[in-house]
Coordinates of C-alpha atoms in Angstrom, one line a residue:
M15 CA -28.3 24.8 17.2
R16 CA -25.6 25.6 14.6
A17 CA -26.5 25.2 11.0
P18 CA -24.3 22.5 9.4
A19 CA -21.4 23.8 7.5
R20 CA -21.6 23.2 3.8
A21 CA -18.5 21.9 2.1
P22 CA -17.1 23.9 -0.9
D23 CA -15.2 20.7 -1.8
N24 CA -14.5 17.2 -0.7
R25 CA -12.1 14.6 -1.9
E26 CA -11.4 10.9 -1.2
R27 CA -8.2 8.9 -1.4
P28 CA -7.2 7.5 -4.8
M29 CA -7.7 3.7 -4.7
K30 CA -6.5 2.2 -8.0
I31 CA -8.3 -1.1 -8.2
V32 CA -10.6 -0.7 -5.2
I33 CA -12.3 2.5 -6.4
G34 CA -10.5 3.2 -9.6
T35 CA -9.9 6.9 -9.1
G36 CA -7.1 9.4 -8.9
N37 CA -7.4 12.2 -6.4
A38 CA -10.8 13.8 -6.7
L39 CA -10.3 17.3 -8.0
R40 CA -10.5 20.1 -5.5
G41 CA -13.6 22.0 -6.3
G42 CA -15.7 18.9 -7.2
L43 CA -16.3 15.3 -6.2
G44 CA -14.9 14.0 -9.4
A45 CA -14.9 10.2 -8.6
A46 CA -14.8 7.4 -11.1
M47 CA -17.3 4.6 -10.5
L48 CA -16.7 0.9 -10.1
A49 CA -19.7 -1.5 -10.5
L50 CA -19.8 -4.3 -8.0
S51 CA -21.4 -7.8 -8.1
L52 CA -21.8 -9.8 -4.9
A53 CA -22.4 -13.5 -4.6
L54 CA -24.4 -14.6 -1.5
T55 CA -23.6 -17.9 0.1
P56 CA -25.9 -19.6 2.7
I57 CA -24.3 -20.2 6.1
A58 CA -25.1 -23.4 7.8
G59 CA -25.1 -24.0 11.6
P60 CA -26.3 -22.1 14.6
A61 CA -25.5 -18.4 15.1
Y62 CA -25.2 -16.5 18.4
A63 CA -25.5 -12.8 18.5
R64 CA -25.1 -10.1 21.2
A65 CA -28.0 -7.6 21.4
A66 CA -27.4 -4.3 19.7
P67 CA -26.7 -1.3 22.0
E68 CA -29.9 0.4 23.0
S69 CA -28.3 3.7 22.1
F70 CA -24.9 5.2 21.0
A71 CA -25.7 8.5 22.6
D72 CA -23.5 8.0 25.6
L73 CA -20.6 7.1 23.4
V74 CA -21.1 10.1 21.2
D75 CA -21.2 12.4 24.3
Q76 CA -18.0 10.7 25.5
V77 CA -15.8 11.2 22.4
S78 CA -17.4 14.0 20.2
N79 CA -15.3 16.8 21.7
S80 CA -12.2 15.0 20.5
V81 CA -13.3 14.8 16.9
V82 CA -12.4 17.7 14.6
N83 CA -13.3 19.0 11.1
I84 CA -10.3 19.9 9.0
T85 CA -10.3 22.6 6.3
T86 CA -7.3 23.0 4.0
S87 CA -6.5 25.8 1.6
T88 CA -4.3 25.5 -1.5
T89 CA -3.1 27.8 -4.2
V90 CA -4.0 26.3 -7.6
A91 CA -1.9 27.4 -10.5
A92 CA -3.6 29.3 -13.4
P93 CA -4.1 27.4 -16.7
T94 CA -1.4 28.1 -19.3
N95 CA -2.4 31.1 -21.5
G96 CA -5.6 31.4 -19.6
V97 CA -7.1 28.2 -21.2
P98 CA -7.5 24.9 -19.4
N99 CA -5.5 22.0 -20.8
F100 CA -8.2 20.5 -23.1
P101 CA -7.1 17.9 -25.7
P102 CA -5.8 19.5 -29.0
G103 CA -8.7 20.3 -31.3
S104 CA -11.3 20.1 -28.6
P105 CA -14.3 22.4 -29.2
F106 CA -13.9 23.6 -25.6
E107 CA -10.6 25.3 -26.6
D108 CA -12.5 27.7 -29.0
L109 CA -15.3 28.1 -26.5
F110 CA -13.0 29.4 -23.8
R111 CA -11.0 31.6 -26.1
D112 CA -14.1 33.1 -27.6
F113 CA -15.7 33.9 -24.3
G114 CA -12.6 34.5 -22.3
L115 CA -13.9 32.7 -19.2
P116 CA -10.6 31.9 -17.5
G117 CA -9.0 35.4 -18.0
E118 CA -9.5 38.8 -16.5
N119 CA -10.9 41.9 -18.0
G120 CA -13.4 40.2 -20.3
G121 CA -11.0 37.4 -21.1
D122 CA -8.2 39.6 -22.4
G123 CA -5.9 39.3 -19.4
P124 CA -4.0 36.4 -18.0
A125 CA -5.7 34.0 -15.5
R126 CA -4.5 34.3 -12.0
P127 CA -3.8 31.5 -9.5
R128 CA -6.8 30.8 -7.3
R129 CA -7.4 29.4 -3.8
S130 CA -9.1 26.0 -3.4
N131 CA -10.5 24.5 -0.2
A132 CA -11.0 20.8 0.7
L133 CA -12.5 19.2 3.8
G134 CA -11.7 16.2 6.0
S135 CA -11.8 14.9 9.5
G136 CA -9.4 14.1 12.3
F137 CA -9.2 13.4 16.0
V138 CA -7.1 14.8 19.0
I139 CA -4.8 12.2 20.7
S140 CA -3.2 14.4 23.4
E141 CA -4.3 17.3 25.6
D142 CA -1.4 19.4 24.1
G143 CA -2.9 19.4 20.7
Y144 CA -1.6 16.5 18.5
I145 CA -4.2 15.6 15.9
V146 CA -4.3 12.6 13.5
T147 CA -5.8 12.6 10.0
N148 CA -5.2 11.1 6.6
N149 CA -2.2 12.3 4.5
H150 CA -4.5 12.8 1.5
V151 CA -6.6 15.2 3.5
I152 CA -3.8 17.7 3.9
E153 CA -1.5 16.9 1.1
G154 CA -0.3 20.0 -0.7
A155 CA -2.1 22.3 1.6
D156 CA -0.8 25.8 2.3
E157 CA -3.0 26.4 5.3
I158 CA -4.8 24.0 7.7
E159 CA -7.6 25.0 10.0
I160 CA -9.1 22.8 12.7
E161 CA -12.7 23.2 13.9
F162 CA -13.7 21.6 17.2
F163 CA -17.1 20.3 18.1
S164 CA -17.6 23.5 20.3
G165 CA -17.1 25.7 17.2
K166 CA -13.6 26.8 18.2
R167 CA -11.2 27.2 15.3
L168 CA -7.4 26.9 15.5
D169 CA -4.7 26.9 12.8
A170 CA -2.6 23.8 12.7
K171 CA 0.9 23.0 11.6
L172 CA 2.0 19.8 9.9
I173 CA 4.4 17.6 12.0
G174 CA 4.9 14.8 9.6
T175 CA 3.3 12.5 7.1
D176 CA 3.5 8.9 6.0
P177 CA 2.1 8.4 2.5
K178 CA 2.5 4.6 2.7
T179 CA -0.2 4.3 5.4
D180 CA -1.9 7.6 4.4
I181 CA -1.4 9.1 7.9
A182 CA -0.6 12.6 8.9
L183 CA 0.1 14.2 12.3
L184 CA -0.9 17.8 13.0
K185 CA -0.4 20.1 16.0
V186 CA -2.4 23.0 17.3
T187 CA -1.6 25.4 20.2
S188 CA -4.5 25.9 22.7
D189 CA -4.7 28.1 25.8
T190 CA -6.5 25.2 27.6
P191 CA -6.0 21.4 27.6
L192 CA -7.9 19.7 24.8
P193 CA -10.2 16.7 25.2
F194 CA -8.5 13.7 23.5
V195 CA -9.1 10.0 22.8
K196 CA -6.7 7.0 23.0
F197 CA -5.8 4.3 20.6
G198 CA -7.3 0.9 21.2
N199 CA -5.9 -2.5 20.3
S200 CA -7.1 -3.3 16.7
D201 CA -5.9 -6.8 17.0
K202 CA -8.6 -7.6 19.5
V203 CA -11.4 -6.3 17.3
R204 CA -13.5 -9.2 16.0
V205 CA -15.7 -9.4 12.9
G206 CA -19.2 -8.6 14.1
D207 CA -18.2 -6.2 16.9
W208 CA -20.0 -2.9 17.0
V209 CA -18.1 0.3 16.0
M210 CA -19.0 4.0 15.5
A211 CA -17.5 6.3 12.9
M212 CA -17.4 10.1 13.4
G213 CA -16.4 12.9 11.1
N214 CA -17.5 15.5 8.6
P215 CA -19.2 13.6 5.8
L216 CA -19.8 15.7 2.6
G217 CA -19.0 18.8 4.5
Q218 CA -22.2 18.6 6.5
G219 CA -20.6 19.1 9.9
F220 CA -20.1 16.7 12.8
S221 CA -21.9 13.4 12.3
A222 CA -21.9 9.9 13.8
S223 CA -22.7 6.5 12.1
A224 CA -22.7 3.0 13.5
G225 CA -22.2 -0.5 12.2
I226 CA -20.1 -3.6 12.7
I227 CA -16.7 -4.8 11.7
S228 CA -17.3 -6.7 8.5
A229 CA -13.8 -8.0 7.9
R230 CA -10.3 -7.7 9.1
N231 CA -6.8 -7.6 7.5
R232 CA -8.0 -6.1 4.2
E233 CA -5.3 -5.1 1.7
L234 CA -5.9 -2.3 -0.8
S235 CA -2.8 -1.1 -2.5
G236 CA 0.1 -0.5 -0.1
S237 CA 2.9 -2.6 1.5
Y238 CA 1.7 -1.9 5.0
D239 CA -2.0 -2.1 4.5
D240 CA -4.0 -3.5 7.4
Y241 CA -7.6 -2.3 7.1
L242 CA -10.7 -3.0 9.1
Q243 CA -13.7 -3.2 6.9
T244 CA -17.0 -1.8 8.3
D245 CA -20.5 -1.2 7.2
A246 CA -20.8 2.0 9.3
A247 CA -21.6 4.8 6.9
I248 CA -18.4 6.5 5.6
N249 CA -18.6 9.2 3.0
R250 CA -16.4 11.8 1.4
G251 CA -15.2 14.1 4.1
N252 CA -15.0 11.3 6.7
S253 CA -11.4 10.7 5.6
G254 CA -9.1 10.9 8.6
G255 CA -11.9 10.5 11.2
P256 CA -11.9 7.9 13.9
L257 CA -13.6 4.5 14.1
F258 CA -14.4 3.9 17.7
D259 CA -15.0 0.7 19.6
M260 CA -17.7 0.6 22.3
Q261 CA -15.2 1.7 25.0
G262 CA -14.6 4.9 23.1
E263 CA -11.1 3.9 21.9
V264 CA -9.9 4.5 18.4
V265 CA -9.5 1.2 16.6
G266 CA -9.2 2.6 13.0
V267 CA -8.7 5.7 10.9
N268 CA -11.4 6.0 8.2
T269 CA -9.6 6.2 4.9
A270 CA -11.4 4.8 1.9
I271 CA -14.7 3.5 0.5
L272 CA -15.7 1.1 -2.2
S273 CA -18.7 2.5 -4.1
P274 CA -20.3 2.5 -7.5
N275 CA -21.9 6.0 -6.9
G276 CA -19.5 7.9 -4.7
G277 CA -21.5 7.5 -1.6
S278 CA -21.6 4.9 1.2
I279 CA -22.9 1.4 0.3
G280 CA -21.6 -0.1 3.5
I281 CA -18.1 -1.0 2.4
G282 CA -15.7 1.3 4.2
F283 CA -12.1 0.8 5.2
S284 CA -10.2 2.1 8.3
M285 CA -6.5 1.7 8.8
A286 CA -6.0 -0.4 11.9
S287 CA -5.0 1.5 15.0
N288 CA -2.0 -0.8 15.7
V289 CA -0.5 0.4 12.5
V290 CA -1.4 4.0 13.0
S291 CA -0.2 4.3 16.5
K292 CA 3.3 3.1 15.6
V293 CA 3.5 5.6 12.7
V294 CA 2.2 8.4 14.9
D295 CA 4.9 7.7 17.6
Q296 CA 7.6 8.0 14.9
L297 CA 6.1 11.2 13.4
K298 CA 5.9 12.7 16.8
E299 CA 9.5 11.8 17.7
Y300 CA 11.3 12.3 14.4
G301 CA 8.8 14.1 12.1
E302 CA 9.2 11.1 9.7
T303 CA 9.0 7.4 9.7
R304 CA 12.0 5.1 10.3
R305 CA 11.3 1.6 9.2
G306 CA 13.6 -1.4 9.3
W307 CA 15.2 -2.6 6.1
L308 CA 16.4 -6.1 5.5
G309 CA 17.5 -5.7 1.9
V310 CA 16.0 -8.6 0.0
K311 CA 13.4 -9.1 -2.8
I312 CA 10.8 -11.6 -1.9
Q313 CA 7.8 -13.5 -3.1
D314 CA 5.2 -15.9 -1.7
V315 CA 5.8 -19.6 -1.9
T316 CA 3.1 -21.3 -4.0
P317 CA 2.2 -25.0 -3.7
D318 CA 4.1 -25.9 -6.9
M319 CA 7.2 -24.0 -5.8
A320 CA 7.1 -25.8 -2.4
E321 CA 6.9 -29.1 -4.3
A322 CA 9.8 -28.1 -6.6
M323 CA 11.9 -27.1 -3.6
G324 CA 11.0 -30.1 -1.4
L325 CA 9.3 -27.9 1.3
P326 CA 6.7 -29.5 3.6
K327 CA 4.2 -26.7 2.9
P328 CA 3.9 -23.5 1.0
E329 CA 4.8 -21.0 3.7
G330 CA 7.4 -18.4 4.3
A331 CA 8.9 -15.7 2.1
L332 CA 11.1 -16.9 -0.8
I333 CA 14.1 -14.6 -1.5
S334 CA 14.5 -13.9 -5.2
E335 CA 17.4 -11.5 -4.9
V336 CA 19.9 -10.2 -2.3
P337 CA 21.4 -6.9 -3.4
D338 CA 24.1 -5.2 -1.3
G339 CA 22.7 -4.5 2.1
P340 CA 22.1 -5.9 5.6
A341 CA 20.8 -9.4 4.4
K342 CA 23.8 -9.9 2.1
E343 CA 26.3 -8.9 4.8
A344 CA 24.6 -11.5 7.1
G345 CA 24.9 -14.3 4.6
I346 CA 21.3 -14.6 3.4
K347 CA 21.1 -16.0 -0.2
A348 CA 18.7 -16.0 -3.1
G349 CA 16.6 -19.2 -2.9
D350 CA 16.4 -19.1 1.0
V351 CA 13.0 -19.2 2.4
I352 CA 12.5 -17.0 5.5
T353 CA 10.3 -18.8 8.1
S354 CA 11.0 -16.7 11.2
F355 CA 12.0 -13.1 11.9
D356 CA 13.0 -11.7 15.3
G357 CA 11.2 -14.7 17.0
G358 CA 8.0 -14.4 15.1
E359 CA 6.7 -16.8 12.4
V360 CA 6.7 -15.7 8.8
N361 CA 3.9 -17.4 6.8
S362 CA 3.9 -15.0 3.9
T363 CA 5.7 -12.0 2.4
R364 CA 3.1 -9.7 4.0
D365 CA 4.1 -11.1 7.4
L366 CA 7.8 -10.4 6.7
V367 CA 7.2 -6.9 5.4
K368 CA 5.3 -5.8 8.5
R369 CA 7.8 -7.4 10.9
V370 CA 10.8 -5.8 9.3
A371 CA 9.1 -2.4 9.2
D372 CA 8.3 -2.6 12.9
A373 CA 11.8 -3.7 13.9
P374 CA 14.2 -1.0 15.2
V375 CA 16.7 0.4 12.8
G376 CA 20.4 -0.5 13.6
E377 CA 19.6 -3.4 15.9
K378 CA 20.5 -7.1 15.3
V379 CA 17.6 -9.5 14.8
R380 CA 17.5 -13.3 14.3
V381 CA 16.4 -14.5 10.9
T382 CA 15.7 -18.2 10.3
V383 CA 15.7 -19.5 6.7
L384 CA 15.3 -22.9 5.1
R385 CA 18.3 -23.6 2.9
D386 CA 18.5 -26.9 1.1
G387 CA 15.7 -28.2 3.3
A388 CA 17.5 -27.4 6.6
P389 CA 16.9 -24.4 8.9
V390 CA 19.7 -21.8 9.2
T391 CA 19.6 -18.9 11.7
L392 CA 21.5 -15.7 11.0
L393 CA 22.0 -12.4 12.8
V394 CA 21.1 -9.4 10.6
T395 CA 21.7 -5.7 11.6
L396 CA 18.8 -3.9 10.0
G397 CA 19.2 -0.7 7.9
R398 CA 16.6 2.0 7.3
R399 CA 14.2 1.6 4.5
E400 CA 13.7 5.3 3.8
L401 CA 17.4 5.7 3.1
A402 CA 17.6 2.6 0.9
E403 CA 14.6 3.4 -1.4
G404 CA 14.9 5.3 -4.7
E405 CA 17.5 3.2 -6.5
K406 CA 16.9 2.9 -10.3
P407 CA 16.4 -0.6 -11.7
P408 CA 18.7 -1.8 -14.5
K409 CA 17.7 -1.3 -18.1
A410 CA 14.9 -3.5 -19.3
V411 CA 15.9 -6.7 -21.0
E412 CA 14.9 -7.0 -24.7
A413 CA 14.6 -10.2 -26.7
P414 CA 17.7 -10.9 -28.7
Q415 CA 18.1 -12.7 -32.0
E416 CA 20.5 -15.5 -31.4
V417 CA 20.8 -19.3 -31.3
E418 CA 17.7 -20.9 -29.8
R419 CA 16.2 -24.1 -28.4
D420 CA 12.7 -25.1 -27.4
M421 CA 11.9 -26.6 -23.9
L422 CA 9.1 -26.3 -21.4
G423 CA 7.1 -24.4 -23.9
L424 CA 9.8 -21.8 -24.1
T425 CA 12.2 -20.8 -26.9
V426 CA 15.5 -19.8 -25.1
T427 CA 18.8 -18.4 -26.3
P428 CA 22.0 -17.8 -24.4
L429 CA 23.5 -14.4 -23.6
T430 CA 26.5 -13.1 -25.5
D431 CA 28.7 -10.1 -24.8
A432 CA 27.0 -8.2 -27.6
L433 CA 23.6 -8.8 -26.1
R434 CA 24.8 -7.8 -22.6
S435 CA 26.1 -4.5 -24.0
E436 CA 22.9 -3.9 -25.9
M437 CA 20.7 -4.6 -22.9
G438 CA 22.8 -2.7 -20.4
L439 CA 23.8 -5.8 -18.5
T440 CA 27.1 -6.3 -16.7
K441 CA 29.7 -8.6 -18.2
E442 CA 29.2 -10.9 -15.2
T443 CA 25.5 -11.4 -16.0
E444 CA 24.7 -15.0 -17.1
G445 CA 21.5 -16.7 -18.2
L446 CA 19.2 -17.5 -21.0
I447 CA 16.8 -15.1 -22.7
I448 CA 13.3 -16.2 -23.5
K449 CA 12.9 -15.4 -27.2
S450 CA 9.3 -16.6 -27.5
L451 CA 6.9 -18.9 -25.9
D452 CA 3.7 -20.9 -26.6
E453 CA 0.7 -18.8 -25.4
S454 CA -1.1 -22.0 -24.5
S455 CA 1.8 -23.2 -22.3
E456 CA 1.9 -23.2 -18.5
A457 CA 4.8 -20.8 -18.7
Y458 CA 2.7 -18.2 -20.4
G459 CA -0.2 -18.7 -18.0
K460 CA 2.2 -18.0 -15.1
G461 CA 3.3 -14.7 -16.5
L462 CA 6.5 -15.4 -18.4
R463 CA 7.1 -13.3 -21.5
A464 CA 9.5 -12.9 -24.3
G465 CA 12.5 -10.9 -23.1
D466 CA 12.6 -12.4 -19.6
L467 CA 16.0 -13.6 -18.5
I468 CA 16.4 -17.1 -16.9
T469 CA 19.3 -17.0 -14.4
E470 CA 18.6 -20.2 -12.4
A471 CA 16.9 -23.5 -12.9
G472 CA 16.5 -25.9 -10.0
Q473 CA 18.3 -23.3 -7.8
T474 CA 21.4 -23.7 -9.9
P475 CA 22.8 -21.0 -12.2
V476 CA 22.3 -21.7 -15.9
S477 CA 24.0 -19.9 -18.8
T478 CA 23.7 -22.5 -21.6
V479 CA 20.8 -24.5 -23.1
E480 CA 22.6 -27.7 -22.2
G481 CA 22.8 -26.7 -18.6
F482 CA 19.1 -25.8 -18.6
E483 CA 18.3 -29.2 -20.1
A484 CA 20.5 -30.9 -17.5
Q485 CA 18.5 -29.3 -14.7
I486 CA 15.2 -30.3 -16.2
K487 CA 16.5 -33.9 -16.5
A488 CA 17.7 -33.8 -12.9
A489 CA 14.3 -32.7 -11.7
K490 CA 12.6 -35.5 -13.5
D491 CA 15.1 -38.1 -12.3
G492 CA 14.6 -36.8 -8.7
G493 CA 10.8 -37.4 -9.0
R494 CA 9.9 -33.7 -9.1
K495 CA 6.8 -32.6 -10.9
S496 CA 8.1 -29.1 -11.3
I497 CA 11.3 -27.2 -11.7
L498 CA 12.0 -23.8 -10.0
L499 CA 13.2 -21.0 -12.4
L500 CA 14.6 -17.7 -11.3
I501 CA 13.4 -15.1 -13.8
R502 CA 14.5 -11.4 -14.2
R503 CA 12.5 -8.8 -16.0
G504 CA 13.7 -5.2 -16.0
G505 CA 16.2 -6.2 -13.3
E506 CA 13.4 -7.4 -11.0
P507 CA 13.7 -11.1 -10.0
R508 CA 11.0 -13.6 -9.2
F509 CA 10.7 -17.4 -8.9
V510 CA 8.3 -19.4 -11.1
A511 CA 7.7 -23.2 -10.9
L512 CA 7.1 -24.9 -14.3
P513 CA 6.0 -28.6 -14.8
V514 CA 8.7 -30.8 -16.3
D515 CA 6.3 -33.5 -17.5

C-alpha cells in the first residue's frame, strides 16, 4: 500500500460572501472564517426514503482509475528589497531586517524568486487524455503534473480556461488509452439522491466520500452559477474533483465549501455537469468560450414594478438599457420585459442570462417581449459576449447644486449644460438629479441615493420637475399605487418602483 502523499500546500476558491476569502496563499491554508447560524423547521407529513446503498465499493472500483491528483508549480516573485510587504512601521519590518531572514548570505544579499506548489483534483473525460479541473487549481501555474490512481505521473498542458464557471481543461499524452468517465445529466439529479465525491483532500491522496444532494440551483457569485449542494465531505484539495451519481457518471465538479473552520461541515458546492460539459466542449474546440450576447442591461421584475407597469405577474427580465448591439438593431427597447427567448420561457434575469449564453453566436433567435402590455416578437442575431465585454462605464454622476423640488421623498434638480460637462455626460443626456432624500423614505430603502440620475418616470422620459410631477399625477389618476422610475448611477441603469400615495 502506498503511503498517502502529504500536500505542501492547498488552496480553495475565493468565495466573497459564501466563505469570505480571497485565494488562500500558496504555502498555507490561509482561509478567513465565516460563522454560520442555522434555523431548523419541523416538516409535517409522511416521508418516503430509499434504503442507503449497502456499499460504495463497487462504484469506487468503477471510477477511481479516472480520478487524478493535480500538482502545480509556480514561480513566486521575491519580496522587494528582501523584505515582505508589511505595513509601514510594523515591528516585523525591523525583525526581518535585523535577522535577514528573506535574503541570502546571512540576509545581506537580495532574496531570490522561489517555487511554490499547490494541489487539487480532476478527472479524465476521454481516452486520449483530456482532463477537467477547476480554473483556480491551475491558475498562474508554470508546470502542471497529473498523478493517476495507479501512481503513474504525466505532465499536462493547458487547453483553455473559463474563470466565469471556474473550469479548466487540460491534456496529457499517454502511450496507452486512459480510463475515463462520462458526464451525466445534472438536471435529472434530485434533492436526496446519493452521490459520491472523489479527489485529493488536504493532499492526503485519493479519497472517496459519500452523501446526498442537499439542494439544487445554488448561486454563489457568478453570472452562470448553477451549483449542486451536497453533504458529501469536500475539503481543500478536492477542488476540481468529480461528484458522481450512483451510475458512475459525473453530475458535478467539486468547487467550493462553506465552513467556519476551513474543513468540511457538510456544505459543499459542485458546478452542475450540464454547465460544465458545454464549457468543456467549447474549450476543446476553440480553446476558449464563445457565449451568445444579446446586448441589454436587465433586472428582475418585482411585484411593485409589475403593478406599476400593469403586468399580470412579476416575471420576465426587465430591460433597463439597450446600448448599441444586437438587441438595439433588432428593435428591442428599454422598458420591454423579455418573457421568451429562443422558444424557452424567461421567468427571471437568471433564466435569460443562461439561455443567451448557451445560444450559438451569429444565429438568429426569436425574442418575445411585453411592450405596453402586449407581446411583441423580434428576431435578434446574437453577438459574442467575450468580444463585447470590457467597455468602460461613463463617469460617475455627482450631485449638483441647482434649482430643486421635493417629491416622493426626493429632492430633485434638473440637468444643465454646465452640469453635463462637469459630470462627463453627453449634451443629449436628459433627466433629473437626486440632490438629497429622506433616509426614512421608501426611495432610500430601495437603494436610491444622492447623485442618482432619473431619466424616466412612468416609462416616459423626464427632464423637468414639472414633467416629473405630471407623471406622478398620471399614475395616481390611473389608479396606480406605484410609479416606475429609470435610475442611472455611474452610467448603469436600473428600474425602481416608488409608491405615489
